[in-house]
Tab-separated table of C-alpha atoms and ligand atoms in Angstrom:
chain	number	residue	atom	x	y	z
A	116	UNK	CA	-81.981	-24.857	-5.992
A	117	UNK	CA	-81.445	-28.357	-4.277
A	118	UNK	CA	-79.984	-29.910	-7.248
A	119	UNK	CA	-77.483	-26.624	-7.827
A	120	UNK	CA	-76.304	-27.129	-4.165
A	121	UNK	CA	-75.923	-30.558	-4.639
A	122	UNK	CA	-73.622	-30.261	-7.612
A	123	UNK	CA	-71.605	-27.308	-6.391
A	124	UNK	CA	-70.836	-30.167	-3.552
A	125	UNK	CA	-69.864	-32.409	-6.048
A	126	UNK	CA	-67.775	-30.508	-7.587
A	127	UNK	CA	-66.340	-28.732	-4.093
A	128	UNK	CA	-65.511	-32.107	-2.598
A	129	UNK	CA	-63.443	-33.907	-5.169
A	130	UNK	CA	-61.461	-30.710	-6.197
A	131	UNK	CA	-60.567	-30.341	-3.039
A	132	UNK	CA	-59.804	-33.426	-2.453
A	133	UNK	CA	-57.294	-34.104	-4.843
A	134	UNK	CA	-55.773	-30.214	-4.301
A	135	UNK	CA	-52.504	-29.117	-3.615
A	136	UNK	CA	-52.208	-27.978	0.225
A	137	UNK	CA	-50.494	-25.064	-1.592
A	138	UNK	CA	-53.827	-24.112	-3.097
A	139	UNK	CA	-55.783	-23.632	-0.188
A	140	UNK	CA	-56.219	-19.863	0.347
A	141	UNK	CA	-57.420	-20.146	-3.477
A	142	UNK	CA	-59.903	-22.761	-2.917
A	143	UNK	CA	-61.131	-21.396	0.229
A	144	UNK	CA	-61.635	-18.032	-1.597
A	145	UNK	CA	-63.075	-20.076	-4.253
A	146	UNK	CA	-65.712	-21.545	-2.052
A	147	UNK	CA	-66.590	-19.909	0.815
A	148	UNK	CA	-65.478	-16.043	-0.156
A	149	UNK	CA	-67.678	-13.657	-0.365
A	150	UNK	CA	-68.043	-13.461	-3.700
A	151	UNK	CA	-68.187	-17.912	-4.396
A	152	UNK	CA	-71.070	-19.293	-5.737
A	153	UNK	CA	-72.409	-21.204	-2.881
A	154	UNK	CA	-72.325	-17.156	-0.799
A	155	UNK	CA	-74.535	-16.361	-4.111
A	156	UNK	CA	-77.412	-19.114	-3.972
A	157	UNK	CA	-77.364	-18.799	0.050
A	158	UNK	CA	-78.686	-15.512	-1.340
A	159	UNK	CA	-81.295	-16.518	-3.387
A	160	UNK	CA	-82.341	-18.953	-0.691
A	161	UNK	CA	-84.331	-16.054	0.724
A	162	UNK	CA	-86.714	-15.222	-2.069
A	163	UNK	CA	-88.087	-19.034	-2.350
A	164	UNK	CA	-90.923	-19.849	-1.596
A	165	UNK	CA	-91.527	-20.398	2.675
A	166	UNK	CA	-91.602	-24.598	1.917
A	167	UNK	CA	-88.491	-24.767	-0.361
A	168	UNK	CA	-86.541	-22.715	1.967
A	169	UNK	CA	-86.798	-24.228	5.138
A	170	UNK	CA	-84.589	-27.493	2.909
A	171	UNK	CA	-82.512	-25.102	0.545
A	172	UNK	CA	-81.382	-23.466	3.993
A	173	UNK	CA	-80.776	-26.397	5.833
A	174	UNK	CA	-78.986	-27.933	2.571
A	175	UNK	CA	-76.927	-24.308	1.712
A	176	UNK	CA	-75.467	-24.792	5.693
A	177	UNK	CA	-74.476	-28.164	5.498
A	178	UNK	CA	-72.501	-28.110	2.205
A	179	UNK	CA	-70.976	-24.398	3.715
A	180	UNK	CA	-69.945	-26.381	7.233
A	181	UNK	CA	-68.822	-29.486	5.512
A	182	UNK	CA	-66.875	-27.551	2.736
A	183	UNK	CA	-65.227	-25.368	5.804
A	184	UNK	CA	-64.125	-29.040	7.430
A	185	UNK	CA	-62.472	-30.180	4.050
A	186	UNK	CA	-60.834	-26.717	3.759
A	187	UNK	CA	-59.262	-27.004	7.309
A	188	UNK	CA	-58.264	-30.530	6.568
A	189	UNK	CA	-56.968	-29.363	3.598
A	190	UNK	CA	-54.921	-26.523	5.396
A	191	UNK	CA	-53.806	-28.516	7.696
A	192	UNK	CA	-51.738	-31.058	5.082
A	193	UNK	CA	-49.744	-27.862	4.661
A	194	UNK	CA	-46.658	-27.695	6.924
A	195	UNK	CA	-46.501	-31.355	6.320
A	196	UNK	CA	-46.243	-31.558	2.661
A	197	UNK	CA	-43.058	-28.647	2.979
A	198	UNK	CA	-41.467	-31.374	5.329
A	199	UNK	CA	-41.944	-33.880	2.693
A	200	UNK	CA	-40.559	-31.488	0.111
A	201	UNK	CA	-37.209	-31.226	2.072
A	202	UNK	CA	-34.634	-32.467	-0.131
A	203	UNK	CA	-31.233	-33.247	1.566
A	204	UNK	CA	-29.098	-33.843	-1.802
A	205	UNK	CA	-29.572	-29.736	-2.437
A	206	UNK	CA	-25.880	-28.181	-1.936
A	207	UNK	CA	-26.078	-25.834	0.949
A	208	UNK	CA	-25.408	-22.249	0.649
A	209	UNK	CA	-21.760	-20.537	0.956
A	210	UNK	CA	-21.454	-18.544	4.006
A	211	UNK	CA	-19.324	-15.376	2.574
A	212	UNK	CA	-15.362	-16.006	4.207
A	213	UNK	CA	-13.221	-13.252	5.175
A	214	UNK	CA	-9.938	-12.992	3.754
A	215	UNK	CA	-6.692	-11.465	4.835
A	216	UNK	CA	-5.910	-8.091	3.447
A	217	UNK	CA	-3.431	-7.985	0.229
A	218	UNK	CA	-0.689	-5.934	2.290
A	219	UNK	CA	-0.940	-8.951	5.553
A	220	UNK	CA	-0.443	-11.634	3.169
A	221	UNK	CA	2.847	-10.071	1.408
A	222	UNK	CA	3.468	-9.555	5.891
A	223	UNK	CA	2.600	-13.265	6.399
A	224	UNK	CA	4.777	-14.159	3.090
A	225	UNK	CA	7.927	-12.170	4.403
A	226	UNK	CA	7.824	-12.943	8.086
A	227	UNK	CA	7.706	-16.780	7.330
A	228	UNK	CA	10.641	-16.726	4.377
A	229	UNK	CA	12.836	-14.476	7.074
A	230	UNK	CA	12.027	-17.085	9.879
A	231	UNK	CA	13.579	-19.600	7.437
A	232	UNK	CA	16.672	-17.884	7.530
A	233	UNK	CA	16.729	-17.640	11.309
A	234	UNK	CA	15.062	-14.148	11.772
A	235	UNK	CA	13.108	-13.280	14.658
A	236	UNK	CA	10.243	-10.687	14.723
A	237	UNK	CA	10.430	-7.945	17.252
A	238	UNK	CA	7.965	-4.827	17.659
A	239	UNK	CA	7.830	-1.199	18.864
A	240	UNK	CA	5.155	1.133	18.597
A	241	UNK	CA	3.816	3.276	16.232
A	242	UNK	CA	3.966	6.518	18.426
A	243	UNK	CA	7.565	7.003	19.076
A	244	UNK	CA	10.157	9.638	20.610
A	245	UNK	CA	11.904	11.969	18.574
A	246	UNK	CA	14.922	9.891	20.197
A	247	UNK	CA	14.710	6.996	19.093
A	248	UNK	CA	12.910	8.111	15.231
A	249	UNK	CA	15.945	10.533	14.673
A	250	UNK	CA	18.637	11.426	17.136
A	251	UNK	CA	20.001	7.980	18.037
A	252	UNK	CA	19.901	6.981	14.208
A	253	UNK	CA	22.192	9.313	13.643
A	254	UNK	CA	20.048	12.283	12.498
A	255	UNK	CA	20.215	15.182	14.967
A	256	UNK	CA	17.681	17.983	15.389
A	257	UNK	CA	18.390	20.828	12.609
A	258	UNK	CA	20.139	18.239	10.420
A	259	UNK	CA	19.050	18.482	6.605
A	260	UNK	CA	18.951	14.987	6.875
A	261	UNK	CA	15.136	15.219	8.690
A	262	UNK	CA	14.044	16.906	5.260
A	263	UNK	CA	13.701	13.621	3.921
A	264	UNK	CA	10.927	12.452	6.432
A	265	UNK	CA	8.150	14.666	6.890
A	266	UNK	CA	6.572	14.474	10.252
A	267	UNK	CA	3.666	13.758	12.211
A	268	UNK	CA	4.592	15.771	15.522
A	269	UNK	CA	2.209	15.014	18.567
A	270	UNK	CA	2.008	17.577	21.186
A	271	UNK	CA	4.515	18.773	23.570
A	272	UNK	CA	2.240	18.778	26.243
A	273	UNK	CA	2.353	14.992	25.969
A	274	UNK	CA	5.967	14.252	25.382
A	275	UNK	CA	6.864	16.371	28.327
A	276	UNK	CA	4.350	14.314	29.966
A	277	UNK	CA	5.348	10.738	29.407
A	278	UNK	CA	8.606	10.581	28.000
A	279	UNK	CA	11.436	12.532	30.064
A	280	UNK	CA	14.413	10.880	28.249
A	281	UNK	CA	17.767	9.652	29.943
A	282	UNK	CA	19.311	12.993	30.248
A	283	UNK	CA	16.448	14.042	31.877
A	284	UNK	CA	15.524	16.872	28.564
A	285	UNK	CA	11.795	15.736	27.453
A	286	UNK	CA	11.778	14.084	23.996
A	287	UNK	CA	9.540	15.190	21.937
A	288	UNK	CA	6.785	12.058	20.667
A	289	UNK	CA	5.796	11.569	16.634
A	290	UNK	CA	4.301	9.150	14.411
A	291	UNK	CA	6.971	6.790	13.531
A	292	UNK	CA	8.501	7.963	9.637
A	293	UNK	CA	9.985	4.892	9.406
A	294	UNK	CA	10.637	1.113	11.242
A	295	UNK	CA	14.327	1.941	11.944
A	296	UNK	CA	13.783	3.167	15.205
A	297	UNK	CA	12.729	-0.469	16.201
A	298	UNK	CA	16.899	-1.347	15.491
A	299	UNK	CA	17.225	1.376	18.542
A	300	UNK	CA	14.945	-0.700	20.638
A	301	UNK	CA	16.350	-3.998	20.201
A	302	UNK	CA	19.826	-2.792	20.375
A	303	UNK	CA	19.349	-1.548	24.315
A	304	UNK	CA	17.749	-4.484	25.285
A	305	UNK	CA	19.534	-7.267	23.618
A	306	UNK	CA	23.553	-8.894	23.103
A	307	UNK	CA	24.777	-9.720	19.490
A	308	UNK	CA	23.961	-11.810	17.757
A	309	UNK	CA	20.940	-10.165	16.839
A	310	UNK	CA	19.147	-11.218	13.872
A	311	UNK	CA	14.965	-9.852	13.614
A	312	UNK	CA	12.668	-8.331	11.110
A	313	UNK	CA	10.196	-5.369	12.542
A	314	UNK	CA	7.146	-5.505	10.212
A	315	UNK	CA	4.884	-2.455	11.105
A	316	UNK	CA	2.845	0.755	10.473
A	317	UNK	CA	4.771	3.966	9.611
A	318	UNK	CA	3.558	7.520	8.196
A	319	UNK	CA	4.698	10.614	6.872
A	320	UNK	CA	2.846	14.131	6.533
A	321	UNK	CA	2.976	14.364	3.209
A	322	UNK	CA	0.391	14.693	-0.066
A	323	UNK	CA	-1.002	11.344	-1.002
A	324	UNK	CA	-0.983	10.486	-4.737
A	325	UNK	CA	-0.533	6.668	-6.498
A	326	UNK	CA	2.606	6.168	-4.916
A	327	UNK	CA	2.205	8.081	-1.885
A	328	UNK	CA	0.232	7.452	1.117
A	329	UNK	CA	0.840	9.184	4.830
A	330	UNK	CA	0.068	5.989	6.029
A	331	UNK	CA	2.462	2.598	4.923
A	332	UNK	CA	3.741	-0.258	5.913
A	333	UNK	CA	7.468	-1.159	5.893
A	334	UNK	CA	9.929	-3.911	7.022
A	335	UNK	CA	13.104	-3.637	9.099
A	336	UNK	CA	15.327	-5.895	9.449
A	337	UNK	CA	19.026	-5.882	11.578
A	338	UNK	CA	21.746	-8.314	12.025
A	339	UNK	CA	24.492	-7.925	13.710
A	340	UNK	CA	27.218	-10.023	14.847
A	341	UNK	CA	31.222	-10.932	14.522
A	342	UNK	CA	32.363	-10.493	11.071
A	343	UNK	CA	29.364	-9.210	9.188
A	344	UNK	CA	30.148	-7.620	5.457
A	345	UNK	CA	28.325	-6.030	2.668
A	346	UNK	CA	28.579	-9.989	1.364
A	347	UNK	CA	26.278	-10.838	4.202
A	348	UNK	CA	23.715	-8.032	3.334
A	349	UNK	CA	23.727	-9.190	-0.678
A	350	UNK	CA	23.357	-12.971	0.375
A	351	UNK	CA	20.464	-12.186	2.505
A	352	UNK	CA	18.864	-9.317	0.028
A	353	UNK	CA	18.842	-11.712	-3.125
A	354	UNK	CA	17.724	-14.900	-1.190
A	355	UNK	CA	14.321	-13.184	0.134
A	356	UNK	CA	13.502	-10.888	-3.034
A	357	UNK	CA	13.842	-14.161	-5.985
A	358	UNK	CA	11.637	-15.916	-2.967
A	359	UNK	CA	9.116	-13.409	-2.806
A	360	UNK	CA	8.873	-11.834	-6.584
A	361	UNK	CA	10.512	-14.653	-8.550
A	362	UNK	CA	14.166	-16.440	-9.499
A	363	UNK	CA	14.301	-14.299	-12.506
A	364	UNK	CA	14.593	-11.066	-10.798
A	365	UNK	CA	17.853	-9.661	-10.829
A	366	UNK	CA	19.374	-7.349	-7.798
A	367	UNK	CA	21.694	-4.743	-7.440
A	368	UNK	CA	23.736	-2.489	-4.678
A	369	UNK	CA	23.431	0.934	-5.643
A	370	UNK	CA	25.860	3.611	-3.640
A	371	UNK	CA	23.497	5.758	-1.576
A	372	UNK	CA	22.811	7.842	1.967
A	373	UNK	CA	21.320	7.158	5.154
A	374	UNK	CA	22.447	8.712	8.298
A	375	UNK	CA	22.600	5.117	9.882
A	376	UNK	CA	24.398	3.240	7.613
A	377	UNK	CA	27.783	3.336	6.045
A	378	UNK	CA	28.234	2.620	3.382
A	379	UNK	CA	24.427	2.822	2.361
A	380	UNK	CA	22.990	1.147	-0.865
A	381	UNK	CA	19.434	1.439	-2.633
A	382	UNK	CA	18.223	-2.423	-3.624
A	383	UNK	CA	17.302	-2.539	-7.199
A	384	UNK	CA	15.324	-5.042	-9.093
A	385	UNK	CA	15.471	-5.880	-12.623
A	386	UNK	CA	11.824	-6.565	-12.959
A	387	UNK	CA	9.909	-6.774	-15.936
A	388	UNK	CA	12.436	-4.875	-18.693
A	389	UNK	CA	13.605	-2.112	-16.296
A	390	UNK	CA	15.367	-0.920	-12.870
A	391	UNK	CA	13.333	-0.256	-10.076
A	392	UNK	CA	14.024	0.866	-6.629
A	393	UNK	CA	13.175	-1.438	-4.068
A	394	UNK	CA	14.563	-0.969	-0.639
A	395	UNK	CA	17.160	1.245	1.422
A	396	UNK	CA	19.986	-0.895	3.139
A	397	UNK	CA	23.461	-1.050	4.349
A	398	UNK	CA	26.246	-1.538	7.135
A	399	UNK	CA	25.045	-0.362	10.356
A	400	UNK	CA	27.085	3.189	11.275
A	401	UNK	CA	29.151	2.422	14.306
A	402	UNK	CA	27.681	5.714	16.251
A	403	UNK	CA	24.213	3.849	15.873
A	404	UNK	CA	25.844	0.510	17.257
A	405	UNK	CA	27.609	2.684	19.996
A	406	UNK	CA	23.825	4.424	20.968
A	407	UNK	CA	22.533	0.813	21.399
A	408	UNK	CA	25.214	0.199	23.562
A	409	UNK	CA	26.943	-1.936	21.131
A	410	UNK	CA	30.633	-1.865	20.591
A	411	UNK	CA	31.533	-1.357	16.986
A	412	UNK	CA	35.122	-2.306	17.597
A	413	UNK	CA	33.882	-5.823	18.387
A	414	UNK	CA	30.871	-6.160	15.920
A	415	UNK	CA	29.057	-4.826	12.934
A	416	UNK	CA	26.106	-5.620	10.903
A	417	UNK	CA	23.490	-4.795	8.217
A	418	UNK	CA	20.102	-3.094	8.391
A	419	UNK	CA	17.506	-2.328	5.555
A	420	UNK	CA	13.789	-1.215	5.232
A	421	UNK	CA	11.549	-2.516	2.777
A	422	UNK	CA	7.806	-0.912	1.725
A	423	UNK	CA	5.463	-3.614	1.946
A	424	UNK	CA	3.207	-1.650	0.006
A	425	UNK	CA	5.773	-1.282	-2.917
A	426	UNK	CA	6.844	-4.733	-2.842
A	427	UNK	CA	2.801	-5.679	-2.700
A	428	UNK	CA	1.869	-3.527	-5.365
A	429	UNK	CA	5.068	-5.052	-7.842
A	430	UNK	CA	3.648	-8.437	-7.272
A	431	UNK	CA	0.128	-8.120	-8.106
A	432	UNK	CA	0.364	-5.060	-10.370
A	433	UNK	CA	-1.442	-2.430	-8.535
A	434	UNK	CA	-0.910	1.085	-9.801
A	435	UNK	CA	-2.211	3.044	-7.045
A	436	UNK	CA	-1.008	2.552	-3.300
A	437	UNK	CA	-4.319	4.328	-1.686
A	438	UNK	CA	-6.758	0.900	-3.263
A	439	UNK	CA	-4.892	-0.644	0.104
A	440	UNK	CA	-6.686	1.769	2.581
A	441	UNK	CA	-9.692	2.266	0.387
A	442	UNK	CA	-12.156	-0.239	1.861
A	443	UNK	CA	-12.916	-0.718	-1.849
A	444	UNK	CA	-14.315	-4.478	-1.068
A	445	UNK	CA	-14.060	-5.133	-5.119
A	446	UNK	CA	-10.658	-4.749	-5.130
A	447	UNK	CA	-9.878	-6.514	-1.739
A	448	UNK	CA	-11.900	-9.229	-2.687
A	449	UNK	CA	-9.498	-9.982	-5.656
A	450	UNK	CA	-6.537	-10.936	-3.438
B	685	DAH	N1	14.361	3.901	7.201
B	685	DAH	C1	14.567	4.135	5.800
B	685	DAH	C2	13.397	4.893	5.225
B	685	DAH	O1	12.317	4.742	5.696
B	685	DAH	C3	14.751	2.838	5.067
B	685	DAH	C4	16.033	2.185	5.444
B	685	DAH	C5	17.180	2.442	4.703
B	685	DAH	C6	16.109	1.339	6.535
B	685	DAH	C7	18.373	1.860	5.039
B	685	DAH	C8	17.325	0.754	6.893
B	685	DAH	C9	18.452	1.032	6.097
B	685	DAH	O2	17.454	-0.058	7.927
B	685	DAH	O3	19.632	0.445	6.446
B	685	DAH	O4	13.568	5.644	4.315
């Protein structure tokens, strides 16, 4: 029994001693669990005869406490040796970065080649009067003209609320269909020359399908001063769409309608092998100078409105305007 204890000490010792911290629930399992080899003779120590136990016992306890000590030394080498194992020349991990959404970089990418050509930004908001949407852009109530902007209406109760208009009638308050009544705005509160871009949110009530969402984006933009012509409009028009899609891409005035300008023109882009549409523009009309108390004897000046969306989804290819709304984080992270 002696010489068994002795040797299991042996053997203990110098394994543990030249062990792997790591190892140590194993050894300790290995040596003092229940089911080790030294917990089996400490056993059999009990059936020897009464002179042989008295030594096997004091023996078995010894190796047990000393094996415990070199186990706790053990242990405690641990923490240390994961210090050691630090190694600095390991390339840290990439904290995930944010990114600006597809439709605020074509925003960013507009607003900055405008500035360049001395455009300022201005801003209005998103819920707007029926005033300032329609009737001072030249599209009075009942007009067939509405028919081509379908409406958000807010209730009465809250336009007769807030927004008595300068005639004293209450104007009724909407979603904005549009960023033209931010020309209104600017108009009232400023002299010629003006010269700004209105970047902003707009929505219609209307079915949403790949190329239409209730919610858009769109871009004004007005300029008006002494001696503005159509020549003005096409300068500016060609200068920011070769910036923005290419120098390749070909434009074109096409005759068309809006109740605020006159003459009005669609903006088409030869782009890729065929027409598109790209924007509505024109001269202002000199009733919409005249409601922002400008006099159209003395000046005139261009306006047009341009879907960021649109222009967005030309650039990059996207065939379906609802991805930009989606939250879909595998196509946003693409941009
Ligand atoms: N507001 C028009 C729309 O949303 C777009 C537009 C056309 C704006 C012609 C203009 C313009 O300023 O001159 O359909």
């Amino acid at each position: 029994m002696e010489d068994k204890l002795k040797q299991l000490w042996l053997q203990a010792q110098s394994e543990i001693a030249s062990a792997n911290p790591a190892n140590y629930e194993i050894l300790r399992t290995k040596y003092l669990g229940r089911k080790s080899e030294l917990n089996h003779l400490l056993g059999q120590i009990a059936d020897l005869p009464i002179e042989q136990k008295a030594v096997a016992g004091q023996l078995g306890n010894q190796i047990k406490q000393q094996l415990a000590e070199r186990l706790n030394q053990l242990a405690e080498r641990q923490p240390k040796a994961e210090v050691e194992l630090f190694d600095p020349t390991i390339p840290g991990l990439h904290p995930p970065l944010g990114r600006l959404h597809p439709l605020t970089q074509t925003t960013n990418e507009l607003v900055k080649l405008f500035r360049g050509l001395g455009f300022s930004v201005a801003d209005g908001p998103e819920v707007e009067t029926e005033e300032n949407n329609f009737n001072l852009l030249n599209i009075p109530d009942n007009h067939p003209a509405r028919d081509a902007w379908d409406t958000f209406w807010l209730k009465e109760s809250v336009g007769s609320k807030f927004n008595p208009s300068a005639d004293g009638q209450n104007s009724k308050f909407l979603l904005r269909t549009h960023t033209s009544p931010v020309q209104i705005r600017y108009m009232k509160e400023h002299r010629p020359p003006i010269r700004i871009i209105a970047p902003g949110r707009t929505f219609r009530y209307e079915a949403e399908d790949a190329t239409h969402s209730s919610v858009f984006y769109q871009l004004e933009g007005l300029l008006i001063d002494r001696g503005i012509t159509v020549a003005h409009l096409k300068a500016v028009i060609d200068t920011i769409v070769k910036d923005i899609l290419g120098s390749e891409v070909k434009t074109r005035l096409r005759p068309s309608f809006f109740p605020f300008t006159e003459p009005s023109f669609e903006v088409d882009i030869w782009f890729k092998g065929h027409w598109l549409e790209l924007m509505g523009c024109g001269m202002v009309h000199p009733t919409v100078l005249k409601n922002g108390d400008i006099d159209p004897t003395e000046f005139s000046g261009f306006a047009f409105g341009l879907g960021i969306d649109r222009i967005t989804m030309l650039k990059h290819g996207i065939d379906d305007i609802r991805l930009f709304l989606s939250g879909n984080l595998d196509f946003l992270e693409e941009f």
